[in-house]
Amino acid sequence: MSRRGKAGFTLLELLVVVSLIAVLAAVVAPMVFRNVGDAKQSAAKSQLGVIELALDAYRLDNDYYPTTEQGLAALTSRPVSGPPARNWRGPYLKRDIAGDPWGHPYLYRSPAQSGSPDSFEVASLGRDGRQGGAGEDADLAIATPGAVPQ
């Protein structure tokens, strides 16, 4: 055999290898991206739980939840507007709440739209940032008992 026939790969061999890599990527990629979506939903649920605990601690100290105007920022720094936080013992969270795992701000309302004056609701609108949706686009929310998240 000539030296030329032994060196390198043939075009057919390269096409077979590239095809195998493409098939593997097509099979593995959906599983990987589905797990990323599930992880973001789990992270949002965990963050909502932490926010709920911080809001409850704020209420224990100040006898009310932060108003909608004060927002979730009242959990990291003493509010300067709205009802005075006379017994503010924060910060109730170590860091500012940058937003949900998809980069959208959490929606906060107190009093809740359909609850008592002493109620709140916090929501993430999911990946799409719009109300409604299914799967990773589904809304996630927490509210005080008696309040119905909107």
GROMACS .gro file of N, CA and C in nm:
model
  450
    1MET      N    1   0.084  -0.119   0.000
    1MET     CA    2   0.000   0.000   0.000
    1MET      C    3   0.088   0.124   0.000
    2SER      N    4   0.033   0.223  -0.061
    2SER     CA    5   0.108   0.348  -0.065
    2SER      C    6   0.093   0.424   0.066
    3ARG      N    7   0.183   0.512   0.089
    3ARG     CA    8   0.182   0.593   0.210
    3ARG      C    9   0.057   0.681   0.216
    4ARG      N   10   0.010   0.719   0.102
    4ARG     CA   11  -0.106   0.807   0.095
    4ARG      C   12  -0.233   0.736   0.145
    5GLY      N   13  -0.250   0.612   0.126
    5GLY     CA   14  -0.368   0.536   0.166
    5GLY      C   15  -0.376   0.512   0.315
    6LYS      N   16  -0.268   0.518   0.388
    6LYS     CA   17  -0.268   0.490   0.531
    6LYS      C   18  -0.292   0.614   0.616
    7ALA      N   19  -0.264   0.732   0.571
    7ALA     CA   20  -0.273   0.853   0.652
    7ALA      C   21  -0.414   0.909   0.651
    8GLY      N   22  -0.464   0.951   0.770
    8GLY     CA   23  -0.592   1.022   0.780
    8GLY      C   24  -0.714   0.934   0.770
    9PHE      N   25  -0.830   1.000   0.767
    9PHE     CA   26  -0.958   0.933   0.758
    9PHE      C   27  -1.021   0.962   0.622
   10THR      N   28  -1.106   0.871   0.580
   10THR     CA   29  -1.176   0.895   0.454
   10THR      C   30  -1.297   0.983   0.480
   11LEU      N   31  -1.352   1.040   0.376
   11LEU     CA   32  -1.470   1.125   0.389
   11LEU      C   33  -1.587   1.045   0.444
   12LEU      N   34  -1.600   0.923   0.405
   12LEU     CA   35  -1.708   0.838   0.454
   12LEU      C   36  -1.696   0.815   0.605
   13GLU      N   37  -1.577   0.789   0.652
   13GLU     CA   38  -1.556   0.769   0.797
   13GLU      C   39  -1.592   0.895   0.874
   14LEU      N   40  -1.552   1.011   0.825
   14LEU     CA   41  -1.585   1.136   0.891
   14LEU      C   42  -1.735   1.160   0.894
   15LEU      N   43  -1.805   1.129   0.785
   15LEU     CA   44  -1.950   1.147   0.780
   15LEU      C   45  -2.020   1.055   0.880
   16VAL      N   46  -1.972   0.934   0.895
   16VAL     CA   47  -2.031   0.841   0.992
   16VAL      C   48  -2.013   0.893   1.134
   17VAL      N   49  -1.895   0.941   1.167
   17VAL     CA   50  -1.868   0.993   1.301
   17VAL      C   51  -1.954   1.117   1.329
   18VAL      N   52  -1.962   1.209   1.234
   18VAL     CA   53  -2.043   1.330   1.252
   18VAL      C   54  -2.190   1.293   1.268
   19SER      N   55  -2.237   1.194   1.192
   19SER     CA   56  -2.376   1.149   1.202
   19SER      C   57  -2.404   1.090   1.340
   20LEU      N   58  -2.313   1.010   1.391
   20LEU     CA   59  -2.330   0.952   1.525
   20LEU      C   60  -2.335   1.060   1.633
   21ILE      N   61  -2.250   1.158   1.622
   21ILE     CA   62  -2.249   1.268   1.718
   21ILE      C   63  -2.381   1.345   1.712
   22ALA      N   64  -2.433   1.369   1.592
   22ALA     CA   65  -2.560   1.440   1.575
   22ALA      C   66  -2.676   1.361   1.636
   23VAL      N   67  -2.677   1.230   1.616
   23VAL     CA   68  -2.783   1.147   1.673
   23VAL      C   69  -2.776   1.149   1.825
   24LEU      N   70  -2.658   1.135   1.880
   24LEU     CA   71  -2.643   1.140   2.026
   24LEU      C   72  -2.687   1.276   2.082
   25ALA      N   73  -2.650   1.382   2.015
   25ALA     CA   74  -2.690   1.516   2.060
   25ALA      C   75  -2.841   1.531   2.055
   26ALA      N   76  -2.905   1.478   1.953
   26ALA     CA   77  -3.050   1.488   1.940
   26ALA      C   78  -3.122   1.409   2.049
   27VAL      N   79  -3.063   1.302   2.096
   27VAL     CA   80  -3.124   1.221   2.201
   27VAL      C   81  -3.097   1.280   2.339
   28VAL      N   82  -2.977   1.327   2.363
   28VAL     CA   83  -2.937   1.374   2.496
   28VAL      C   84  -2.985   1.517   2.524
   29ALA      N   85  -2.983   1.605   2.427
   29ALA     CA   86  -3.015   1.747   2.448
   29ALA      C   87  -3.152   1.769   2.511
   30PRO      N   88  -3.260   1.706   2.464
   30PRO     CA   89  -3.390   1.729   2.528
   30PRO      C   90  -3.392   1.690   2.676
   31MET      N   91  -3.324   1.583   2.711
   31MET     CA   92  -3.320   1.540   2.851
   31MET      C   93  -3.246   1.644   2.936
   32VAL      N   94  -3.138   1.697   2.884
   32VAL     CA   95  -3.060   1.797   2.958
   32VAL      C   96  -3.141   1.924   2.976
   33PHE      N   97  -3.205   1.973   2.869
   33PHE     CA   98  -3.280   2.098   2.879
   33PHE      C   99  -3.405   2.082   2.965
   34ARG      N  100  -3.467   1.965   2.966
   34ARG     CA  101  -3.582   1.942   3.053
   34ARG      C  102  -3.538   1.951   3.198
   35ASN      N  103  -3.422   1.897   3.229
   35ASN     CA  104  -3.373   1.904   3.366
   35ASN      C  105  -3.340   2.047   3.407
   36VAL      N  106  -3.293   2.128   3.315
   36VAL     CA  107  -3.266   2.269   3.346
   36VAL      C  108  -3.396   2.340   3.381
   37GLY      N  109  -3.502   2.313   3.303
   37GLY     CA  110  -3.632   2.374   3.332
   37GLY      C  111  -3.686   2.332   3.466
   38ASP      N  112  -3.676   2.203   3.498
   38ASP     CA  113  -3.721   2.154   3.628
   38ASP      C  114  -3.642   2.218   3.741
   39ALA      N  115  -3.513   2.235   3.721
   39ALA     CA  116  -3.429   2.297   3.824
   39ALA      C  117  -3.470   2.441   3.848
   40LYS      N  118  -3.504   2.514   3.743
   40LYS     CA  119  -3.546   2.653   3.760
   40LYS      C  120  -3.679   2.662   3.834
   41GLN      N  121  -3.771   2.571   3.804
   41GLN     CA  122  -3.897   2.569   3.877
   41GLN      C  123  -3.875   2.537   4.025
   42SER      N  124  -3.789   2.442   4.053
   42SER     CA  125  -3.757   2.409   4.193
   42SER      C  126  -3.693   2.526   4.264
   43ALA      N  127  -3.603   2.596   4.195
   43ALA     CA  128  -3.538   2.713   4.255
   43ALA      C  129  -3.640   2.822   4.285
   44ALA      N  130  -3.734   2.845   4.194
   44ALA     CA  131  -3.838   2.946   4.217
   44ALA      C  132  -3.925   2.909   4.336
   45LYS      N  133  -3.962   2.782   4.347
   45LYS     CA  134  -4.042   2.738   4.462
   45LYS      C  135  -3.966   2.758   4.593
   46SER      N  136  -3.837   2.728   4.592
   46SER     CA  137  -3.755   2.748   4.712
   46SER      C  138  -3.745   2.896   4.747
   47GLN      N  139  -3.724   2.980   4.647
   47GLN     CA  140  -3.715   3.125   4.672
   47GLN      C  141  -3.847   3.178   4.727
   48LEU      N  142  -3.959   3.131   4.673
   48LEU     CA  143  -4.088   3.175   4.725
   48LEU      C  144  -4.105   3.134   4.871
   49GLY      N  145  -4.058   3.016   4.907
   49GLY     CA  146  -4.064   2.972   5.046
   49GLY      C  147  -3.980   3.060   5.138
   50VAL      N  148  -3.862   3.098   5.093
   50VAL     CA  149  -3.775   3.185   5.172
   50VAL      C  150  -3.839   3.324   5.187
   51ILE      N  151  -3.898   3.374   5.079
   51ILE     CA  152  -3.965   3.504   5.084
   51ILE      C  153  -4.081   3.499   5.183
   52GLU      N  154  -4.157   3.390   5.180
   52GLU     CA  155  -4.270   3.376   5.273
   52GLU      C  156  -4.223   3.379   5.418
   53LEU      N  157  -4.115   3.309   5.449
   53LEU     CA  158  -4.061   3.310   5.585
   53LEU      C  159  -4.015   3.450   5.626
   54ALA      N  160  -3.950   3.520   5.534
   54ALA     CA  161  -3.903   3.656   5.563
   54ALA      C  162  -4.022   3.751   5.585
   55LEU      N  163  -4.127   3.737   5.505
   55LEU     CA  164  -4.247   3.820   5.523
   55LEU      C  165  -4.313   3.793   5.657
   56ASP      N  166  -4.319   3.667   5.697
   56ASP     CA  167  -4.377   3.633   5.827
   56ASP      C  168  -4.294   3.692   5.942
   57ALA      N  169  -4.161   3.688   5.929
   57ALA     CA  170  -4.075   3.748   6.032
   57ALA      C  171  -4.096   3.899   6.037
   58TYR      N  172  -4.108   3.963   5.921
   58TYR     CA  173  -4.134   4.107   5.915
   58TYR      C  174  -4.266   4.139   5.986
   59ARG      N  175  -4.369   4.058   5.959
   59ARG     CA  176  -4.499   4.081   6.022
   59ARG      C  177  -4.492   4.062   6.173
   60LEU      N  178  -4.418   3.963   6.219
   60LEU     CA  179  -4.405   3.943   6.365
   60LEU      C  180  -4.344   4.065   6.432
   61ASP      N  181  -4.247   4.127   6.366
   61ASP     CA  182  -4.182   4.244   6.425
   61ASP      C  183  -4.265   4.371   6.413
   62ASN      N  184  -4.337   4.388   6.302
   62ASN     CA  185  -4.402   4.516   6.273
   62ASN      C  186  -4.555   4.511   6.273
   63ASP      N  187  -4.614   4.396   6.299
   63ASP     CA  188  -4.759   4.377   6.307
   63ASP      C  189  -4.832   4.389   6.174
   64TYR      N  190  -4.764   4.398   6.065
   64TYR     CA  191  -4.826   4.402   5.932
   64TYR      C  192  -4.721   4.360   5.829
   65TYR      N  193  -4.769   4.320   5.712
   65TYR     CA  194  -4.678   4.289   5.602
   65TYR      C  195  -4.640   4.418   5.531
   66PRO      N  196  -4.526   4.422   5.464
   66PRO     CA  197  -4.493   4.543   5.387
   66PRO      C  198  -4.604   4.570   5.285
   67THR      N  199  -4.631   4.696   5.260
   67THR     CA  200  -4.732   4.731   5.161
   67THR      C  201  -4.681   4.701   5.021
   68THR      N  202  -4.772   4.704   4.925
   68THR     CA  203  -4.732   4.684   4.785
   68THR      C  204  -4.631   4.790   4.745
   69GLU      N  205  -4.654   4.914   4.793
   69GLU     CA  206  -4.562   5.024   4.761
   69GLU      C  207  -4.422   4.998   4.816
   70GLN      N  208  -4.414   4.949   4.938
   70GLN     CA  209  -4.283   4.919   4.998
   70GLN      C  210  -4.218   4.800   4.929
   71GLY      N  211  -4.299   4.704   4.889
   71GLY     CA  212  -4.250   4.589   4.815
   71GLY      C  213  -4.158   4.498   4.895
   72LEU      N  214  -4.096   4.408   4.823
   72LEU     CA  215  -4.006   4.312   4.886
   72LEU      C  216  -3.875   4.375   4.931
   73ALA      N  217  -3.849   4.498   4.884
   73ALA     CA  218  -3.728   4.569   4.928
   73ALA      C  219  -3.731   4.594   5.079
   74ALA      N  220  -3.852   4.597   5.139
   74ALA     CA  221  -3.865   4.617   5.283
   74ALA      C  222  -3.804   4.503   5.363
   75LEU      N  223  -3.775   4.393   5.297
   75LEU     CA  224  -3.715   4.279   5.366
   75LEU      C  225  -3.564   4.292   5.379
   76THR      N  226  -3.503   4.379   5.299
   76THR     CA  227  -3.358   4.395   5.304
   76THR      C  228  -3.314   4.531   5.357
   77SER      N  229  -3.402   4.630   5.354
   77SER     CA  230  -3.369   4.762   5.410
   77SER      C  231  -3.495   4.825   5.467
   78ARG      N  232  -3.478   4.904   5.570
   78ARG     CA  233  -3.592   4.966   5.639
   78ARG      C  234  -3.670   5.053   5.540
   79PRO      N  235  -3.802   5.032   5.532
   79PRO     CA  236  -3.880   5.113   5.439
   79PRO      C  237  -3.885   5.259   5.482
   80VAL      N  238  -3.881   5.349   5.385
   80VAL     CA  239  -3.886   5.493   5.413
   80VAL      C  240  -4.022   5.552   5.378
   81SER      N  241  -4.105   5.476   5.305
   81SER     CA  242  -4.238   5.525   5.270
   81SER      C  243  -4.343   5.431   5.328
   82GLY      N  244  -4.467   5.474   5.324
   82GLY     CA  245  -4.575   5.392   5.375
   82GLY      C  246  -4.576   5.388   5.526
   83PRO      N  247  -4.646   5.291   5.584
   83PRO     CA  248  -4.653   5.281   5.731
   83PRO      C  249  -4.514   5.263   5.790
   84PRO      N  250  -4.487   5.329   5.901
   84PRO     CA  251  -4.352   5.317   5.960
   84PRO      C  252  -4.327   5.176   6.014
   85ALA      N  253  -4.207   5.130   5.995
   85ALA     CA  254  -4.165   5.000   6.048
   85ALA      C  255  -4.092   5.025   6.178
   86ARG      N  256  -4.168   5.046   6.284
   86ARG     CA  257  -4.111   5.086   6.413
   86ARG      C  258  -4.021   4.980   6.474
   87ASN      N  259  -4.054   4.855   6.454
   87ASN     CA  260  -3.977   4.746   6.514
   87ASN      C  261  -3.897   4.669   6.411
   88TRP      N  262  -3.857   4.736   6.305
   88TRP     CA  263  -3.784   4.669   6.197
   88TRP      C  264  -3.654   4.613   6.253
   89ARG      N  265  -3.635   4.482   6.243
   89ARG     CA  266  -3.515   4.417   6.296
   89ARG      C  267  -3.441   4.344   6.185
   90GLY      N  268  -3.451   4.396   6.066
   90GLY     CA  269  -3.392   4.331   5.949
   90GLY      C  270  -3.243   4.350   5.941
   91PRO      N  271  -3.186   4.310   5.835
   91PRO     CA  272  -3.256   4.260   5.717
   91PRO      C  273  -3.310   4.119   5.738
   92TYR      N  274  -3.426   4.096   5.679
   92TYR     CA  275  -3.492   3.967   5.689
   92TYR      C  276  -3.442   3.871   5.581
   93LEU      N  277  -3.378   3.925   5.480
   93LEU     CA  278  -3.309   3.847   5.378
   93LEU      C  279  -3.166   3.896   5.368
   94LYS      N  280  -3.073   3.808   5.341
   94LYS     CA  281  -2.932   3.847   5.334
   94LYS      C  282  -2.901   3.933   5.212
   95ARG      N  283  -2.975   3.910   5.102
   95ARG     CA  284  -2.949   3.984   4.978
   95ARG      C  285  -3.079   4.037   4.920
   96ASP      N  286  -3.067   4.137   4.834
   96ASP     CA  287  -3.183   4.184   4.759
   96ASP      C  288  -3.235   4.072   4.671
   97ILE      N  289  -3.362   4.075   4.644
   97ILE     CA  290  -3.423   3.976   4.557
   97ILE      C  291  -3.412   4.027   4.414
   98ALA      N  292  -3.321   3.968   4.338
   98ALA     CA  293  -3.296   4.013   4.202
   98ALA      C  294  -3.411   3.975   4.109
   99GLY      N  295  -3.477   3.867   4.135
   99GLY     CA  296  -3.586   3.821   4.050
   99GLY      C  297  -3.592   3.670   4.051
  100ASP      N  298  -3.686   3.619   3.973
  100ASP     CA  299  -3.701   3.474   3.968
  100ASP      C  300  -3.591   3.413   3.881
  101PRO      N  301  -3.581   3.282   3.875
  101PRO     CA  302  -3.473   3.219   3.798
  101PRO      C  303  -3.473   3.251   3.649
  102TRP      N  304  -3.583   3.304   3.596
  102TRP     CA  305  -3.591   3.340   3.454
  102TRP      C  306  -3.559   3.488   3.432
  103GLY      N  307  -3.525   3.560   3.540
  103GLY     CA  308  -3.487   3.700   3.526
  103GLY      C  309  -3.602   3.799   3.537
  104HIS      N  310  -3.723   3.753   3.568
  104HIS     CA  311  -3.837   3.842   3.584
  104HIS      C  312  -3.852   3.879   3.732
  105PRO      N  313  -3.899   3.999   3.762
  105PRO     CA  314  -3.919   4.034   3.902
  105PRO      C  315  -4.036   3.956   3.961
  106TYR      N  316  -4.027   3.926   4.090
  106TYR     CA  317  -4.140   3.867   4.160
  106TYR      C  318  -4.248   3.973   4.175
  107LEU      N  319  -4.373   3.932   4.162
  107LEU     CA  320  -4.486   4.023   4.181
  107LEU      C  321  -4.530   4.013   4.326
  108TYR      N  322  -4.542   4.127   4.392
  108TYR     CA  323  -4.580   4.129   4.533
  108TYR      C  324  -4.698   4.222   4.551
  109ARG      N  325  -4.794   4.178   4.630
  109ARG     CA  326  -4.910   4.262   4.659
  109ARG      C  327  -4.952   4.239   4.803
  110SER      N  328  -4.971   4.349   4.876
  110SER     CA  329  -5.023   4.342   5.012
  110SER      C  330  -5.098   4.470   5.041
  111PRO      N  331  -5.224   4.463   5.074
  111PRO     CA  332  -5.300   4.341   5.094
  111PRO      C  333  -5.326   4.270   4.963
  112ALA      N  334  -5.352   4.140   4.975
  112ALA     CA  335  -5.379   4.060   4.856
  112ALA      C  336  -5.508   4.106   4.791
  113GLN      N  337  -5.519   4.084   4.663
  113GLN     CA  338  -5.635   4.130   4.587
  113GLN      C  339  -5.766   4.074   4.642
  114SER      N  340  -5.768   3.950   4.679
  114SER     CA  341  -5.893   3.889   4.724
  114SER      C  342  -5.884   3.836   4.867
  115GLY      N  343  -5.806   3.905   4.950
  115GLY     CA  344  -5.789   3.859   5.087
  115GLY      C  345  -5.819   3.968   5.187
  116SER      N  346  -5.789   3.942   5.311
  116SER     CA  347  -5.811   4.038   5.418
  116SER      C  348  -5.705   4.148   5.411
  117PRO      N  349  -5.726   4.257   5.484
  117PRO     CA  350  -5.625   4.363   5.485
  117PRO      C  351  -5.488   4.314   5.534
  118ASP      N  352  -5.488   4.207   5.612
  118ASP     CA  353  -5.363   4.153   5.664
  118ASP      C  354  -5.325   4.029   5.583
  119SER      N  355  -5.296   4.049   5.454
  119SER     CA  356  -5.264   3.937   5.367
  119SER      C  357  -5.163   3.981   5.262
  120PHE      N  358  -5.102   3.884   5.196
  120PHE     CA  359  -5.008   3.913   5.087
  120PHE      C  360  -5.014   3.804   4.984
  121GLU      N  361  -4.959   3.833   4.868
  121GLU     CA  362  -4.937   3.732   4.765
  121GLU      C  363  -4.810   3.767   4.691
  122VAL      N  364  -4.732   3.664   4.660
  122VAL     CA  365  -4.608   3.679   4.584
  122VAL      C  366  -4.614   3.577   4.471
  123ALA      N  367  -4.576   3.619   4.350
  123ALA     CA  368  -4.587   3.529   4.236
  123ALA      C  369  -4.470   3.546   4.140
  124SER      N  370  -4.439   3.437   4.073
  124SER     CA  371  -4.348   3.436   3.960
  124SER      C  372  -4.432   3.394   3.840
  125LEU      N  373  -4.416   3.463   3.729
  125LEU     CA  374  -4.495   3.432   3.610
  125LEU      C  375  -4.430   3.325   3.523
  126GLY      N  376  -4.327   3.261   3.571
  126GLY     CA  377  -4.264   3.152   3.497
  126GLY      C  378  -4.174   3.201   3.385
  127ARG      N  379  -4.135   3.110   3.300
  127ARG     CA  380  -4.039   3.139   3.194
  127ARG      C  381  -4.087   3.245   3.097
  128ASP      N  382  -4.217   3.241   3.060
  128ASP     CA  383  -4.267   3.335   2.960
  128ASP      C  384  -4.296   3.474   3.015
  129GLY      N  385  -4.302   3.491   3.147
  129GLY     CA  386  -4.327   3.623   3.206
  129GLY      C  387  -4.469   3.672   3.188
  130ARG      N  388  -4.562   3.582   3.152
  130ARG     CA  389  -4.702   3.619   3.133
  130ARG      C  390  -4.790   3.529   3.218
  131GLN      N  391  -4.907   3.580   3.256
  131GLN     CA  392  -4.999   3.500   3.338
  131GLN      C  393  -5.044   3.377   3.262
  132GLY      N  394  -5.064   3.270   3.339
  132GLY     CA  395  -5.108   3.144   3.280
  132GLY      C  396  -4.991   3.065   3.226
  133GLY      N  397  -5.023   2.963   3.152
  133GLY     CA  398  -4.919   2.881   3.093
  133GLY      C  399  -4.912   2.745   3.160
  134ALA      N  400  -4.835   2.658   3.098
  134ALA     CA  401  -4.818   2.523   3.150
  134ALA      C  402  -4.670   2.488   3.147
  135GLY      N  403  -4.635   2.386   3.223
  135GLY     CA  404  -4.496   2.343   3.228
  135GLY      C  405  -4.408   2.452   3.286
  136GLU      N  406  -4.300   2.483   3.216
  136GLU     CA  407  -4.206   2.584   3.265
  136GLU      C  408  -4.264   2.725   3.256
  137ASP      N  409  -4.369   2.744   3.177
  137ASP     CA  410  -4.434   2.875   3.165
  137ASP      C  411  -4.540   2.896   3.273
  138ALA      N  412  -4.568   2.796   3.355
  138ALA     CA  413  -4.673   2.805   3.456
  138ALA      C  414  -4.635   2.906   3.565
  139ASP      N  415  -4.737   2.971   3.618
  139ASP     CA  416  -4.716   3.066   3.727
  139ASP      C  417  -4.696   2.989   3.858
  140LEU      N  418  -4.612   3.044   3.944
  140LEU     CA  419  -4.590   2.990   4.078
  140LEU      C  420  -4.623   3.101   4.176
  141ALA      N  421  -4.698   3.070   4.281
  141ALA     CA  422  -4.739   3.176   4.374
  141ALA      C  423  -4.752   3.123   4.515
  142ILE      N  424  -4.739   3.215   4.609
  142ILE     CA  425  -4.768   3.189   4.750
  142ILE      C  426  -4.857   3.301   4.798
  143ALA      N  427  -4.939   3.272   4.898
  143ALA     CA  428  -5.026   3.374   4.954
  143ALA      C  429  -5.058   3.335   5.097
  144THR      N  430  -5.102   3.434   5.174
  144THR     CA  431  -5.146   3.405   5.309
  144THR      C  432  -5.276   3.325   5.301
  145PRO      N  433  -5.307   3.247   5.402
  145PRO     CA  434  -5.433   3.173   5.401
  145PRO      C  435  -5.550   3.268   5.382
  146GLY      N  436  -5.643   3.230   5.298
  146GLY     CA  437  -5.759   3.315   5.270
  146GLY      C  438  -5.740   3.404   5.150
  147ALA      N  439  -5.616   3.426   5.108
  147ALA     CA  440  -5.590   3.505   4.988
  147ALA      C  441  -5.579   3.410   4.870
  148VAL      N  442  -5.636   3.449   4.760
  148VAL     CA  443  -5.631   3.366   4.640
  148VAL      C  444  -5.535   3.432   4.542
  149PRO      N  445  -5.419   3.371   4.512
  149PRO     CA  446  -5.324   3.433   4.420
  149PRO      C  447  -5.386   3.456   4.283
  150GLN      N  448  -5.361   3.572   4.227
  150GLN     CA  449  -5.414   3.607   4.094
  150GLN      C  450  -5.308   3.591   3.990
   0.00000   0.00000   0.00000
